[in-house]
Amino acid sequence: MGEEVPVIRTSDLLSSSAMVTESAPDHLVVMVHGILGSSGDWEYAANEFIKQLPDKVFVHCSERNMYRLSLHGVDVMGERLAEEVLEVIGERPEIRKISFIAHSIGGLVARYAIARLYRPHMGNICGLEPINFIAVATPHLGSRGNKQVPLLLGFVRMEYFASRVIHWLFGRAGRHLFLTDSEDDKPPLLLRMITDSGNLPFISALRAFKHRVAYANADCDQVVGWRTSSIRRKDELPKIDKCINEKYPHVVHEEYVEANEGGTYEDLTSDDDFETMEEKMVNGLSRVSWEKVDVSFHNSLQWLFSHSIIQVKFSFMYEGADVIQHMIDHFRT
């Protein structure tokens, strides 16, 4: 058995900030882990944010959906995260701005939570100015499509079998990821999350942020495919460069995609085949602008763990440090 992963608590990060500056930071950065993860997954990133931006940010690593609680479904986890954020804000009256950085399924959970926290009449997130929404290796289009879970090697029969049994391993979260959660004639949750659905304005909440960034592993990620994490069709995947910036050696492509305001998501239905649902999700999410950052650890000795390296989940995964630095630099502007 390995050592227990430390839990990063708000109070721990506050003390780090207080030692550097007397002025209290007014920008809350909420970091959200992935499936079966914990707040400790963001330890390296949280410490770097505090070290480099001590007078700007107050970091909170989410604690409400850790380990097996992350199997309860995107909606349940999203509700918990929203409640947690409100509690943190209640304890920090000086907070004026808010950003989210979320890994893997945590990006979907964060998208659900901001819809719950969005204030339509004010255009903000629970009274705060929304700045950055950063999703890291997040399966925005789900995990059901061909090669969306690279570990399954693109074999259609294996992908179909996985969609039938995934809930045995990952509960309601698995059903949401594979879009097999249609209930009461409602479309799958991820399909509903491309709209302003009832009292959950998913797209309006996402649009409220000044910046939306999708970090995606262009290769070597065995868990989340490139298309789903970068919100692209197959023919939109760019050619990979070896390195575009010495400061960020693992960032191989960057592009800014304007919002397609004329984009439509058509009528949502639970009867669509997956290819149709995936196209609707791409169209729906393209109605807001995105900065897309493609990353590759192809030359790393740790390439097999790219899904975790991209967030430097463990201290030995240091090769993802430049990606964390790239995120931090978003907060300097």
CSV table of N, CA, C and O in Angstrom, one decimal, residues 47-162:
chain,number,residue,atom,x,y,z
A,47,ASN,N,-0.4,24.5,-5.3
A,47,ASN,CA,0.8,25.2,-4.7
A,47,ASN,C,1.5,26.1,-5.6
A,47,ASN,O,2.0,27.2,-5.2
A,48,GLU,N,1.6,25.8,-6.9
A,48,GLU,CA,2.2,26.7,-7.9
A,48,GLU,C,1.4,27.9,-8.1
A,48,GLU,O,1.9,29.0,-8.2
A,49,PHE,N,0.0,27.8,-8.1
A,49,PHE,CA,-0.8,29.0,-8.2
A,49,PHE,C,-0.6,29.9,-7.0
A,49,PHE,O,-0.4,31.2,-7.2
A,50,ILE,N,-0.5,29.4,-5.8
A,50,ILE,CA,-0.3,30.2,-4.6
A,50,ILE,C,1.1,30.8,-4.6
A,50,ILE,O,1.2,32.0,-4.3
A,51,LYS,N,2.1,30.0,-5.0
A,51,LYS,CA,3.4,30.5,-5.0
A,51,LYS,C,3.6,31.7,-6.0
A,51,LYS,O,4.3,32.7,-5.7
A,52,GLN,N,3.0,31.5,-7.2
A,52,GLN,CA,3.3,32.5,-8.3
A,52,GLN,C,2.3,33.7,-8.2
A,52,GLN,O,2.6,34.8,-8.7
A,53,LEU,N,1.1,33.5,-7.7
A,53,LEU,CA,0.1,34.5,-7.7
A,53,LEU,C,-0.5,34.7,-6.3
A,53,LEU,O,-1.7,34.7,-6.1
A,54,PRO,N,0.4,35.0,-5.3
A,54,PRO,CA,0.0,35.0,-3.9
A,54,PRO,C,-1.0,36.1,-3.6
A,54,PRO,O,-1.9,36.0,-2.7
A,55,ASP,N,-0.9,37.2,-4.3
A,55,ASP,CA,-1.8,38.3,-4.0
A,55,ASP,C,-3.0,38.4,-4.9
A,55,ASP,O,-3.8,39.3,-4.8
A,56,LYS,N,-3.2,37.4,-5.8
A,56,LYS,CA,-4.3,37.4,-6.7
A,56,LYS,C,-5.3,36.3,-6.5
A,56,LYS,O,-6.5,36.6,-6.6
A,57,VAL,N,-4.9,35.1,-6.1
A,57,VAL,CA,-5.8,34.0,-6.1
A,57,VAL,C,-5.9,33.3,-4.8
A,57,VAL,O,-4.9,33.3,-4.0
A,58,PHE,N,-7.1,32.8,-4.5
A,58,PHE,CA,-7.4,32.0,-3.3
A,58,PHE,C,-7.8,30.6,-3.9
A,58,PHE,O,-8.9,30.6,-4.6
A,59,VAL,N,-7.1,29.6,-3.7
A,59,VAL,CA,-7.4,28.3,-4.3
A,59,VAL,C,-8.2,27.4,-3.3
A,59,VAL,O,-7.8,27.2,-2.2
A,60,HIS,N,-9.2,26.8,-3.9
A,60,HIS,CA,-9.9,25.8,-3.1
A,60,HIS,C,-10.0,24.5,-4.0
A,60,HIS,O,-10.5,24.5,-5.1
A,61,CYS,N,-9.5,23.4,-3.5
A,61,CYS,CA,-9.6,22.1,-4.1
A,61,CYS,C,-10.8,21.3,-3.6
A,61,CYS,O,-10.9,21.1,-2.4
A,62,SER,N,-11.7,21.0,-4.5
A,62,SER,CA,-13.0,20.4,-4.1
A,62,SER,C,-12.8,19.2,-3.3
A,62,SER,O,-11.9,18.3,-3.6
A,63,GLU,N,-13.6,19.0,-2.2
A,63,GLU,CA,-13.5,17.8,-1.3
A,63,GLU,C,-14.8,17.0,-1.3
A,63,GLU,O,-14.8,16.0,-0.6
A,64,ARG,N,-15.8,17.5,-1.9
A,64,ARG,CA,-17.2,16.8,-1.7
A,64,ARG,C,-17.4,15.6,-2.5
A,64,ARG,O,-18.4,14.9,-2.3
A,65,ASN,N,-16.6,15.3,-3.6
A,65,ASN,CA,-16.9,14.2,-4.4
A,65,ASN,C,-15.7,13.2,-4.6
A,65,ASN,O,-15.5,12.6,-5.6
A,66,MET,N,-15.0,13.1,-3.5
A,66,MET,CA,-13.8,12.3,-3.6
A,66,MET,C,-14.1,10.8,-3.6
A,66,MET,O,-15.0,10.3,-3.1
A,67,TYR,N,-13.1,10.1,-4.2
A,67,TYR,CA,-13.1,8.6,-4.3
A,67,TYR,C,-14.4,8.1,-4.8
A,67,TYR,O,-14.9,8.5,-5.8
A,68,ARG,N,-15.1,7.2,-4.1
A,68,ARG,CA,-16.3,6.5,-4.6
A,68,ARG,C,-17.5,7.5,-4.7
A,68,ARG,O,-18.4,7.2,-5.4
A,69,LEU,N,-17.4,8.6,-4.1
A,69,LEU,CA,-18.5,9.6,-4.2
A,69,LEU,C,-18.5,10.1,-5.6
A,69,LEU,O,-19.5,10.7,-6.1
A,70,SER,N,-17.4,10.0,-6.4
A,70,SER,CA,-17.4,10.5,-7.7
A,70,SER,C,-18.1,9.5,-8.7
A,70,SER,O,-18.1,9.8,-9.9
A,71,LEU,N,-18.6,8.4,-8.2
A,71,LEU,CA,-19.4,7.5,-9.1
A,71,LEU,C,-20.9,7.8,-9.1
A,71,LEU,O,-21.6,7.1,-9.8
A,72,HIS,N,-21.3,8.8,-8.3
A,72,HIS,CA,-22.7,9.0,-8.1
A,72,HIS,C,-23.4,9.8,-9.3
A,72,HIS,O,-24.6,10.0,-9.2
A,73,GLY,N,-22.6,10.2,-10.2
A,73,GLY,CA,-23.2,10.9,-11.4
A,73,GLY,C,-22.9,12.3,-11.5
A,73,GLY,O,-22.6,13.0,-10.5
A,74,VAL,N,-22.8,12.8,-12.7
A,74,VAL,CA,-22.5,14.2,-13.0
A,74,VAL,C,-23.4,15.2,-12.3
A,74,VAL,O,-23.0,16.2,-11.7
A,75,ASP,N,-24.7,14.9,-12.3
A,75,ASP,CA,-25.7,15.8,-11.7
A,75,ASP,C,-25.5,15.9,-10.2
A,75,ASP,O,-25.5,16.9,-9.6
A,76,VAL,N,-25.4,14.7,-9.5
A,76,VAL,CA,-25.3,14.7,-8.1
A,76,VAL,C,-24.0,15.3,-7.7
A,76,VAL,O,-24.0,16.1,-6.7
A,77,MET,N,-22.9,15.0,-8.4
A,77,MET,CA,-21.6,15.7,-8.0
A,77,MET,C,-21.7,17.2,-8.3
A,77,MET,O,-21.1,18.0,-7.5
A,78,GLY,N,-22.4,17.6,-9.4
A,78,GLY,CA,-22.5,19.0,-9.7
A,78,GLY,C,-23.3,19.8,-8.6
A,78,GLY,O,-22.9,20.9,-8.2
A,79,GLU,N,-24.3,19.1,-8.0
A,79,GLU,CA,-25.1,19.8,-6.9
A,79,GLU,C,-24.2,19.9,-5.7
A,79,GLU,O,-24.2,21.0,-5.0
A,80,ARG,N,-23.4,18.9,-5.4
A,80,ARG,CA,-22.5,18.9,-4.2
A,80,ARG,C,-21.5,20.0,-4.4
A,80,ARG,O,-21.1,20.8,-3.5
A,81,LEU,N,-20.9,20.1,-5.6
A,81,LEU,CA,-19.9,21.1,-5.9
A,81,LEU,C,-20.4,22.5,-5.8
A,81,LEU,O,-19.8,23.4,-5.2
A,82,ALA,N,-21.6,22.7,-6.3
A,82,ALA,CA,-22.3,24.0,-6.2
A,82,ALA,C,-22.5,24.4,-4.7
A,82,ALA,O,-22.2,25.6,-4.3
A,83,GLU,N,-22.9,23.5,-3.9
A,83,GLU,CA,-23.1,23.8,-2.5
A,83,GLU,C,-21.8,24.1,-1.8
A,83,GLU,O,-21.7,25.0,-1.0
A,84,GLU,N,-20.7,23.4,-2.2
A,84,GLU,CA,-19.4,23.6,-1.6
A,84,GLU,C,-18.9,25.0,-1.9
A,84,GLU,O,-18.3,25.7,-1.1
A,85,VAL,N,-19.1,25.4,-3.2
A,85,VAL,CA,-18.6,26.7,-3.6
A,85,VAL,C,-19.3,27.8,-2.9
A,85,VAL,O,-18.7,28.8,-2.4
A,86,LEU,N,-20.6,27.6,-2.7
A,86,LEU,CA,-21.4,28.7,-1.9
A,86,LEU,C,-20.9,28.8,-0.5
A,86,LEU,O,-20.8,29.9,0.1
A,87,GLU,N,-20.5,27.6,0.1
A,87,GLU,CA,-20.0,27.7,1.5
A,87,GLU,C,-18.6,28.4,1.5
A,87,GLU,O,-18.4,29.2,2.5
A,88,VAL,N,-17.8,28.1,0.6
A,88,VAL,CA,-16.5,28.8,0.5
A,88,VAL,C,-16.6,30.3,0.4
A,88,VAL,O,-16.0,31.1,1.1
A,89,ILE,N,-17.5,30.7,-0.5
A,89,ILE,CA,-17.8,32.1,-0.8
A,89,ILE,C,-18.3,32.8,0.5
A,89,ILE,O,-18.0,33.9,0.8
A,90,GLY,N,-19.2,32.0,1.2
A,90,GLY,CA,-19.7,32.6,2.4
A,90,GLY,C,-18.7,32.8,3.5
A,90,GLY,O,-18.9,33.7,4.4
A,91,GLU,N,-17.6,32.1,3.5
A,91,GLU,CA,-16.5,32.2,4.4
A,91,GLU,C,-15.5,33.3,4.0
A,91,GLU,O,-14.6,33.7,4.8
A,92,ARG,N,-15.6,33.7,2.8
A,92,ARG,CA,-14.6,34.7,2.2
A,92,ARG,C,-15.3,35.8,1.5
A,92,ARG,O,-15.5,35.9,0.3
A,93,PRO,N,-15.9,36.8,2.3
A,93,PRO,CA,-16.6,37.9,1.7
A,93,PRO,C,-15.8,38.8,0.8
A,93,PRO,O,-16.4,39.6,0.1
A,94,GLU,N,-14.5,38.7,0.9
A,94,GLU,CA,-13.7,39.6,0.0
A,94,GLU,C,-13.6,39.1,-1.4
A,94,GLU,O,-13.1,39.8,-2.3
A,95,ILE,N,-14.1,37.9,-1.7
A,95,ILE,CA,-14.0,37.3,-3.0
A,95,ILE,C,-14.9,38.0,-4.0
A,95,ILE,O,-16.1,38.3,-3.7
A,96,ARG,N,-14.3,38.4,-5.2
A,96,ARG,CA,-15.1,39.1,-6.2
A,96,ARG,C,-15.1,38.4,-7.5
A,96,ARG,O,-15.9,38.7,-8.4
A,97,LYS,N,-14.2,37.5,-7.7
A,97,LYS,CA,-14.0,36.8,-9.0
A,97,LYS,C,-14.0,35.3,-8.8
A,97,LYS,O,-13.6,34.8,-7.7
A,98,ILE,N,-14.3,34.6,-9.8
A,98,ILE,CA,-14.3,33.1,-9.7
A,98,ILE,C,-13.8,32.4,-11.0
A,98,ILE,O,-14.2,32.9,-12.1
A,99,SER,N,-13.0,31.4,-10.8
A,99,SER,CA,-12.6,30.6,-12.0
A,99,SER,C,-12.7,29.1,-11.6
A,99,SER,O,-12.6,28.8,-10.4
A,100,PHE,N,-12.8,28.2,-12.6
A,100,PHE,CA,-12.8,26.8,-12.3
A,100,PHE,C,-11.7,26.1,-13.2
A,100,PHE,O,-11.5,26.5,-14.3
A,101,ILE,N,-11.0,25.2,-12.6
A,101,ILE,CA,-10.0,24.3,-13.3
A,101,ILE,C,-10.4,22.9,-13.0
A,101,ILE,O,-10.3,22.5,-11.8
A,102,ALA,N,-10.7,22.1,-14.0
A,102,ALA,CA,-11.3,20.8,-13.7
A,102,ALA,C,-10.7,19.7,-14.6
A,102,ALA,O,-10.5,20.0,-15.8
A,103,HIS,N,-10.4,18.6,-14.0
A,103,HIS,CA,-9.8,17.5,-14.7
A,103,HIS,C,-10.8,16.4,-15.0
A,103,HIS,O,-11.6,16.0,-14.2
A,104,SER,N,-10.8,15.9,-16.3
A,104,SER,CA,-11.5,14.7,-16.7
A,104,SER,C,-13.0,14.9,-16.4
A,104,SER,O,-13.6,16.0,-16.8
A,105,ILE,N,-13.7,14.0,-15.8
A,105,ILE,CA,-15.1,14.1,-15.5
A,105,ILE,C,-15.4,15.3,-14.7
A,105,ILE,O,-16.5,15.9,-14.7
A,106,GLY,N,-14.4,15.8,-13.9
A,106,GLY,CA,-14.6,17.0,-13.1
A,106,GLY,C,-15.0,18.2,-14.0
A,106,GLY,O,-15.7,19.1,-13.5
A,107,GLY,N,-14.6,18.2,-15.3
A,107,GLY,CA,-15.0,19.3,-16.1
A,107,GLY,C,-16.5,19.3,-16.4
A,107,GLY,O,-17.1,20.4,-16.5
A,108,LEU,N,-17.1,18.1,-16.5
A,108,LEU,CA,-18.5,18.0,-16.7
A,108,LEU,C,-19.2,18.4,-15.4
A,108,LEU,O,-20.3,19.1,-15.4
A,109,VAL,N,-18.7,18.0,-14.3
A,109,VAL,CA,-19.2,18.3,-13.0
A,109,VAL,C,-19.2,19.8,-12.8
A,109,VAL,O,-20.2,20.4,-12.3
A,110,ALA,N,-18.1,20.5,-13.1
A,110,ALA,CA,-18.0,21.9,-13.0
A,110,ALA,C,-19.0,22.6,-14.0
A,110,ALA,O,-19.6,23.7,-13.6
A,111,ARG,N,-19.2,22.1,-15.2
A,111,ARG,CA,-20.2,22.7,-16.1
A,111,ARG,C,-21.6,22.6,-15.5
A,111,ARG,O,-22.4,23.5,-15.6
A,112,TYR,N,-21.9,21.5,-14.8
A,112,TYR,CA,-23.2,21.4,-14.2
A,112,TYR,C,-23.3,22.3,-13.0
A,112,TYR,O,-24.3,23.0,-12.9
A,113,ALA,N,-22.3,22.4,-12.2
A,113,ALA,CA,-22.3,23.3,-11.0
A,113,ALA,C,-22.5,24.8,-11.4
A,113,ALA,O,-23.2,25.5,-10.7
A,114,ILE,N,-21.8,25.2,-12.4
A,114,ILE,CA,-21.9,26.7,-12.8
A,114,ILE,C,-23.3,27.0,-13.3
A,114,ILE,O,-23.8,28.1,-13.1
A,115,ALA,N,-24.0,26.0,-13.9
A,115,ALA,CA,-25.4,26.2,-14.3
A,115,ALA,C,-26.3,26.4,-13.1
A,115,ALA,O,-27.2,27.2,-13.1
A,116,ARG,N,-26.0,25.7,-12.0
A,116,ARG,CA,-26.7,25.8,-10.8
A,116,ARG,C,-26.4,27.1,-10.1
A,116,ARG,O,-27.3,27.8,-9.5
A,117,LEU,N,-25.2,27.6,-10.2
A,117,LEU,CA,-24.7,28.9,-9.6
A,117,LEU,C,-25.0,30.1,-10.4
A,117,LEU,O,-24.8,31.2,-9.9
A,118,TYR,N,-25.3,30.0,-11.6
A,118,TYR,CA,-25.5,31.1,-12.5
A,118,TYR,C,-26.7,32.0,-12.1
A,118,TYR,O,-27.8,31.5,-11.8
A,119,ARG,N,-26.5,33.3,-12.2
A,119,ARG,CA,-27.6,34.3,-11.9
A,119,ARG,C,-27.9,35.0,-13.2
A,119,ARG,O,-27.3,35.9,-13.6
A,120,PRO,N,-29.0,34.5,-13.8
A,120,PRO,CA,-29.4,35.1,-15.2
A,120,PRO,C,-29.6,36.6,-15.2
A,120,PRO,O,-29.1,37.3,-16.1
A,121,HIS,N,-30.2,37.1,-14.2
A,121,HIS,CA,-30.5,38.6,-14.1
A,121,HIS,C,-29.3,39.4,-13.9
A,121,HIS,O,-29.3,40.6,-14.3
A,122,MET,N,-28.2,38.8,-13.4
A,122,MET,CA,-27.0,39.5,-13.2
A,122,MET,C,-25.9,39.1,-14.2
A,122,MET,O,-24.9,39.8,-14.3
A,123,GLY,N,-26.0,38.0,-14.8
A,123,GLY,CA,-25.0,37.5,-15.7
A,123,GLY,C,-23.7,37.0,-15.1
A,123,GLY,O,-22.7,37.1,-15.7
A,124,ASN,N,-23.8,36.6,-13.8
A,124,ASN,CA,-22.6,36.2,-13.1
A,124,ASN,C,-22.8,34.8,-12.4
A,124,ASN,O,-23.9,34.2,-12.5
A,125,ILE,N,-21.7,34.4,-11.8
A,125,ILE,CA,-21.8,33.1,-11.0
A,125,ILE,C,-21.9,33.4,-9.5
A,125,ILE,O,-20.9,33.9,-8.9
A,126,CYS,N,-23.0,33.2,-9.0
A,126,CYS,CA,-23.3,33.4,-7.5
A,126,CYS,C,-22.8,34.8,-7.1
A,126,CYS,O,-22.2,34.9,-6.0
A,127,GLY,N,-23.0,35.8,-7.9
A,127,GLY,CA,-22.6,37.1,-7.5
A,127,GLY,C,-21.2,37.5,-7.8
A,127,GLY,O,-20.8,38.6,-7.5
A,128,LEU,N,-20.4,36.6,-8.3
A,128,LEU,CA,-19.0,36.9,-8.6
A,128,LEU,C,-18.8,37.0,-10.1
A,128,LEU,O,-19.5,36.4,-10.9
A,129,GLU,N,-17.7,37.7,-10.5
A,129,GLU,CA,-17.4,37.9,-11.9
A,129,GLU,C,-16.7,36.6,-12.4
A,129,GLU,O,-15.6,36.2,-11.9
A,130,PRO,N,-17.2,35.9,-13.4
A,130,PRO,CA,-16.6,34.7,-13.9
A,130,PRO,C,-15.5,35.0,-14.8
A,130,PRO,O,-15.7,35.7,-15.8
A,131,ILE,N,-14.3,34.4,-14.6
A,131,ILE,CA,-13.1,34.8,-15.4
A,131,ILE,C,-12.7,33.6,-16.3
A,131,ILE,O,-12.8,33.7,-17.5
A,132,ASN,N,-12.2,32.5,-15.7
A,132,ASN,CA,-11.6,31.4,-16.5
A,132,ASN,C,-12.4,30.1,-16.2
A,132,ASN,O,-12.5,29.8,-15.0
A,133,PHE,N,-12.8,29.5,-17.3
A,133,PHE,CA,-13.3,28.1,-17.1
A,133,PHE,C,-12.4,27.2,-17.9
A,133,PHE,O,-12.3,27.3,-19.1
A,134,ILE,N,-11.6,26.4,-17.2
A,134,ILE,CA,-10.5,25.6,-17.8
A,134,ILE,C,-10.8,24.1,-17.6
A,134,ILE,O,-10.9,23.6,-16.4
A,135,ALA,N,-11.0,23.4,-18.7
A,135,ALA,CA,-11.3,22.0,-18.6
A,135,ALA,C,-10.1,21.2,-19.1
A,135,ALA,O,-9.5,21.6,-20.2
A,136,VAL,N,-9.6,20.2,-18.4
A,136,VAL,CA,-8.4,19.5,-18.7
A,136,VAL,C,-8.7,18.0,-18.9
A,136,VAL,O,-9.2,17.3,-18.0
A,137,ALA,N,-8.5,17.6,-20.2
A,137,ALA,CA,-8.8,16.2,-20.5
A,137,ALA,C,-10.2,15.8,-20.1
A,137,ALA,O,-10.4,14.7,-19.5
A,138,THR,N,-11.1,16.6,-20.4
A,138,THR,CA,-12.5,16.4,-20.1
A,138,THR,C,-13.3,15.8,-21.3
A,138,THR,O,-13.2,16.3,-22.4
A,139,PRO,N,-14.1,14.7,-21.1
A,139,PRO,CA,-14.8,14.1,-22.1
A,139,PRO,C,-16.1,14.9,-22.4
A,139,PRO,O,-17.2,14.4,-22.1
A,140,HIS,N,-16.0,16.0,-23.0
A,140,HIS,CA,-17.2,16.9,-23.3
A,140,HIS,C,-18.2,16.2,-24.1
A,140,HIS,O,-19.4,16.5,-24.0
A,141,LEU,N,-17.8,15.3,-25.0
A,141,LEU,CA,-18.7,14.6,-25.9
A,141,LEU,C,-19.1,13.2,-25.4
A,141,LEU,O,-19.6,12.4,-26.2
A,142,GLY,N,-18.7,12.9,-24.2
A,142,GLY,CA,-18.9,11.6,-23.7
A,142,GLY,C,-17.8,10.7,-24.1
A,142,GLY,O,-16.8,11.0,-24.7
A,143,SER,N,-18.0,9.4,-23.7
A,143,SER,CA,-16.9,8.4,-23.9
A,143,SER,C,-17.4,7.2,-24.8
A,143,SER,O,-16.7,6.2,-24.9
A,144,ARG,N,-18.5,7.4,-25.4
A,144,ARG,CA,-19.2,6.3,-26.2
A,144,ARG,C,-18.7,6.2,-27.6
A,144,ARG,O,-18.8,5.1,-28.2
A,145,GLY,N,-18.3,7.3,-28.2
A,145,GLY,CA,-18.0,7.2,-29.6
A,145,GLY,C,-16.8,6.5,-30.0
A,145,GLY,O,-16.0,6.1,-29.1
A,146,ASN,N,-16.6,6.2,-31.3
A,146,ASN,CA,-15.4,5.4,-31.7
A,146,ASN,C,-14.1,6.1,-31.3
A,146,ASN,O,-13.9,7.3,-31.6
A,147,LYS,N,-13.2,5.4,-30.6
A,147,LYS,CA,-11.9,5.9,-30.2
A,147,LYS,C,-12.0,7.0,-29.2
A,147,LYS,O,-11.0,7.7,-28.9
A,148,GLN,N,-13.2,7.2,-28.5
A,148,GLN,CA,-13.3,8.2,-27.5
A,148,GLN,C,-12.7,7.7,-26.2
A,148,GLN,O,-12.3,8.5,-25.3
A,149,VAL,N,-12.5,6.4,-26.1
A,149,VAL,CA,-11.8,5.8,-25.0
A,149,VAL,C,-10.6,5.0,-25.7
A,149,VAL,O,-10.8,3.8,-26.1
A,150,PRO,N,-9.5,5.6,-25.9
A,150,PRO,CA,-8.4,4.9,-26.6
A,150,PRO,C,-8.0,3.5,-26.1
A,150,PRO,O,-7.5,2.7,-26.9
A,151,LEU,N,-8.2,3.3,-24.8
A,151,LEU,CA,-7.8,2.0,-24.2
A,151,LEU,C,-8.6,0.9,-24.9
A,151,LEU,O,-8.1,-0.3,-25.0
A,152,LEU,N,-9.8,1.1,-25.5
A,152,LEU,CA,-10.6,0.1,-26.2
A,152,LEU,C,-10.1,-0.1,-27.6
A,152,LEU,O,-10.7,-0.9,-28.4
A,153,LEU,N,-9.1,0.6,-28.0
A,153,LEU,CA,-8.4,0.4,-29.3
A,153,LEU,C,-9.2,0.6,-30.6
A,153,LEU,O,-8.9,0.2,-31.7
A,154,GLY,N,-10.4,1.3,-30.4
A,154,GLY,CA,-11.2,1.6,-31.5
A,154,GLY,C,-12.0,0.4,-32.0
A,154,GLY,O,-12.7,0.5,-33.1
A,155,PHE,N,-12.0,-0.7,-31.3
A,155,PHE,CA,-12.8,-1.9,-31.7
A,155,PHE,C,-14.3,-1.6,-31.4
A,155,PHE,O,-14.7,-1.5,-30.2
A,156,VAL,N,-15.2,-1.6,-32.4
A,156,VAL,CA,-16.6,-1.2,-32.2
A,156,VAL,C,-17.3,-2.1,-31.2
A,156,VAL,O,-18.1,-1.7,-30.4
A,157,ARG,N,-17.0,-3.4,-31.3
A,157,ARG,CA,-17.7,-4.4,-30.5
A,157,ARG,C,-17.3,-4.2,-29.0
A,157,ARG,O,-18.1,-4.2,-28.1
A,158,MET,N,-16.0,-3.9,-28.8
A,158,MET,CA,-15.5,-3.6,-27.4
A,158,MET,C,-16.2,-2.3,-26.9
A,158,MET,O,-16.6,-2.2,-25.7
A,159,GLU,N,-16.3,-1.3,-27.7
A,159,GLU,CA,-16.9,0.0,-27.3
A,159,GLU,C,-18.4,-0.2,-27.0
A,159,GLU,O,-18.9,0.3,-26.0
A,160,TYR,N,-19.0,-1.0,-27.8
A,160,TYR,CA,-20.5,-1.3,-27.5
A,160,TYR,C,-20.6,-2.1,-26.2
A,160,TYR,O,-21.5,-1.7,-25.4
A,161,PHE,N,-19.8,-3.1,-26.0
A,161,PHE,CA,-19.8,-3.9,-24.8
A,161,PHE,C,-19.6,-3.0,-23.6
A,161,PHE,O,-20.3,-3.1,-22.5
A,162,ALA,N,-18.6,-2.1,-23.7
A,162,ALA,CA,-18.3,-1.2,-22.6
A,162,ALA,C,-19.5,-0.3,-22.2
A,162,ALA,O,-19.8,-0.1,-21.0
